[in-house]
Tab-separated table of C-alpha atoms in Angstrom:
chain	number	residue	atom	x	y	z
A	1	UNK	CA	88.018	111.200	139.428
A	2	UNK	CA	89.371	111.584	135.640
A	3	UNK	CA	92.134	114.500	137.270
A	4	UNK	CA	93.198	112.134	139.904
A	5	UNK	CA	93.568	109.441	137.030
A	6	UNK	CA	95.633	111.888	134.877
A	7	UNK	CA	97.479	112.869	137.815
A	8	UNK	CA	98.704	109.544	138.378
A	9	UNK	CA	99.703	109.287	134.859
A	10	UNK	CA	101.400	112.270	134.855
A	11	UNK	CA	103.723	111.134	137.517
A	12	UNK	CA	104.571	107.737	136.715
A	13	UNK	CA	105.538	109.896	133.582
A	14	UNK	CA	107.904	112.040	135.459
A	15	UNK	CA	109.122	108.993	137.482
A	16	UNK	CA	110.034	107.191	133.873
A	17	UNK	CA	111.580	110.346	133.030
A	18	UNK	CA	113.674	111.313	135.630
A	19	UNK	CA	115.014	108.106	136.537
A	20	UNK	CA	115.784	107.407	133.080
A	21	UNK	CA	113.889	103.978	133.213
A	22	UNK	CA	114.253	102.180	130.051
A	23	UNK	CA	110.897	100.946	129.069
A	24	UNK	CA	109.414	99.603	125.900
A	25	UNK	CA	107.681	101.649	122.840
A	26	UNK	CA	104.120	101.264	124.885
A	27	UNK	CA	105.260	102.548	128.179
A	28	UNK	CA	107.439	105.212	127.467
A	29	UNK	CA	106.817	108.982	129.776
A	30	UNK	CA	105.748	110.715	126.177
A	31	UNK	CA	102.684	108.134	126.040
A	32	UNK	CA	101.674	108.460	129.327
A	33	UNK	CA	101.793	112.279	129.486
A	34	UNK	CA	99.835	112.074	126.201
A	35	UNK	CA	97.061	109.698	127.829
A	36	UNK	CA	97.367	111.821	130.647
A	37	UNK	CA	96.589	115.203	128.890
A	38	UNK	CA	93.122	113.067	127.292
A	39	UNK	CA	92.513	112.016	130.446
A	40	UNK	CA	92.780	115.885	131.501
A	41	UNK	CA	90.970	117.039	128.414
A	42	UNK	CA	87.886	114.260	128.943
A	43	UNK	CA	87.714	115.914	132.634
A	44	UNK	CA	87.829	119.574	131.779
A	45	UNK	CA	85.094	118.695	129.116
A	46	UNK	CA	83.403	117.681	131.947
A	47	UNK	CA	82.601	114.008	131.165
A	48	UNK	CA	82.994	111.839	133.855
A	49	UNK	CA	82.010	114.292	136.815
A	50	UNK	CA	78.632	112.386	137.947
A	51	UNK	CA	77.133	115.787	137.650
A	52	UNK	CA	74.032	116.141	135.819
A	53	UNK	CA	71.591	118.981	134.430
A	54	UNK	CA	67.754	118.727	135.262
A	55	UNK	CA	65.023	120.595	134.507
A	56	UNK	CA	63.283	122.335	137.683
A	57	UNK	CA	59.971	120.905	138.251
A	58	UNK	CA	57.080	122.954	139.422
């Protein structure tokens, strides 16, 4: 789910970027590739994945 999110970040980033979109000092394509790479980071780390480690029991 978090590398979908960052995904989606990254290309609204690209959009910005490429279309030259003139946006304010919160929304500009560095920010959002920056909360994009956390988002990546926070993912890789593997928080967020629903997975979970159990003990076995016997």
């Amino acid at each position: 789910m978090l590398a979908i999110i960052s995904a989606v970040l990254f290309f609204i980033a690209f959009l910005i970027n490429a279309a030259e979109i003139s946006t304010n000092d919160t929304f500009t394509s560095t920010n959002l590739m920056l909360l994009g790479l956390a988002v990546l980071a926070l993912h890789v780390a593997g928080i967020g994945s629903g997975w979970s480690v159990r003990g076995r029991r016997r």
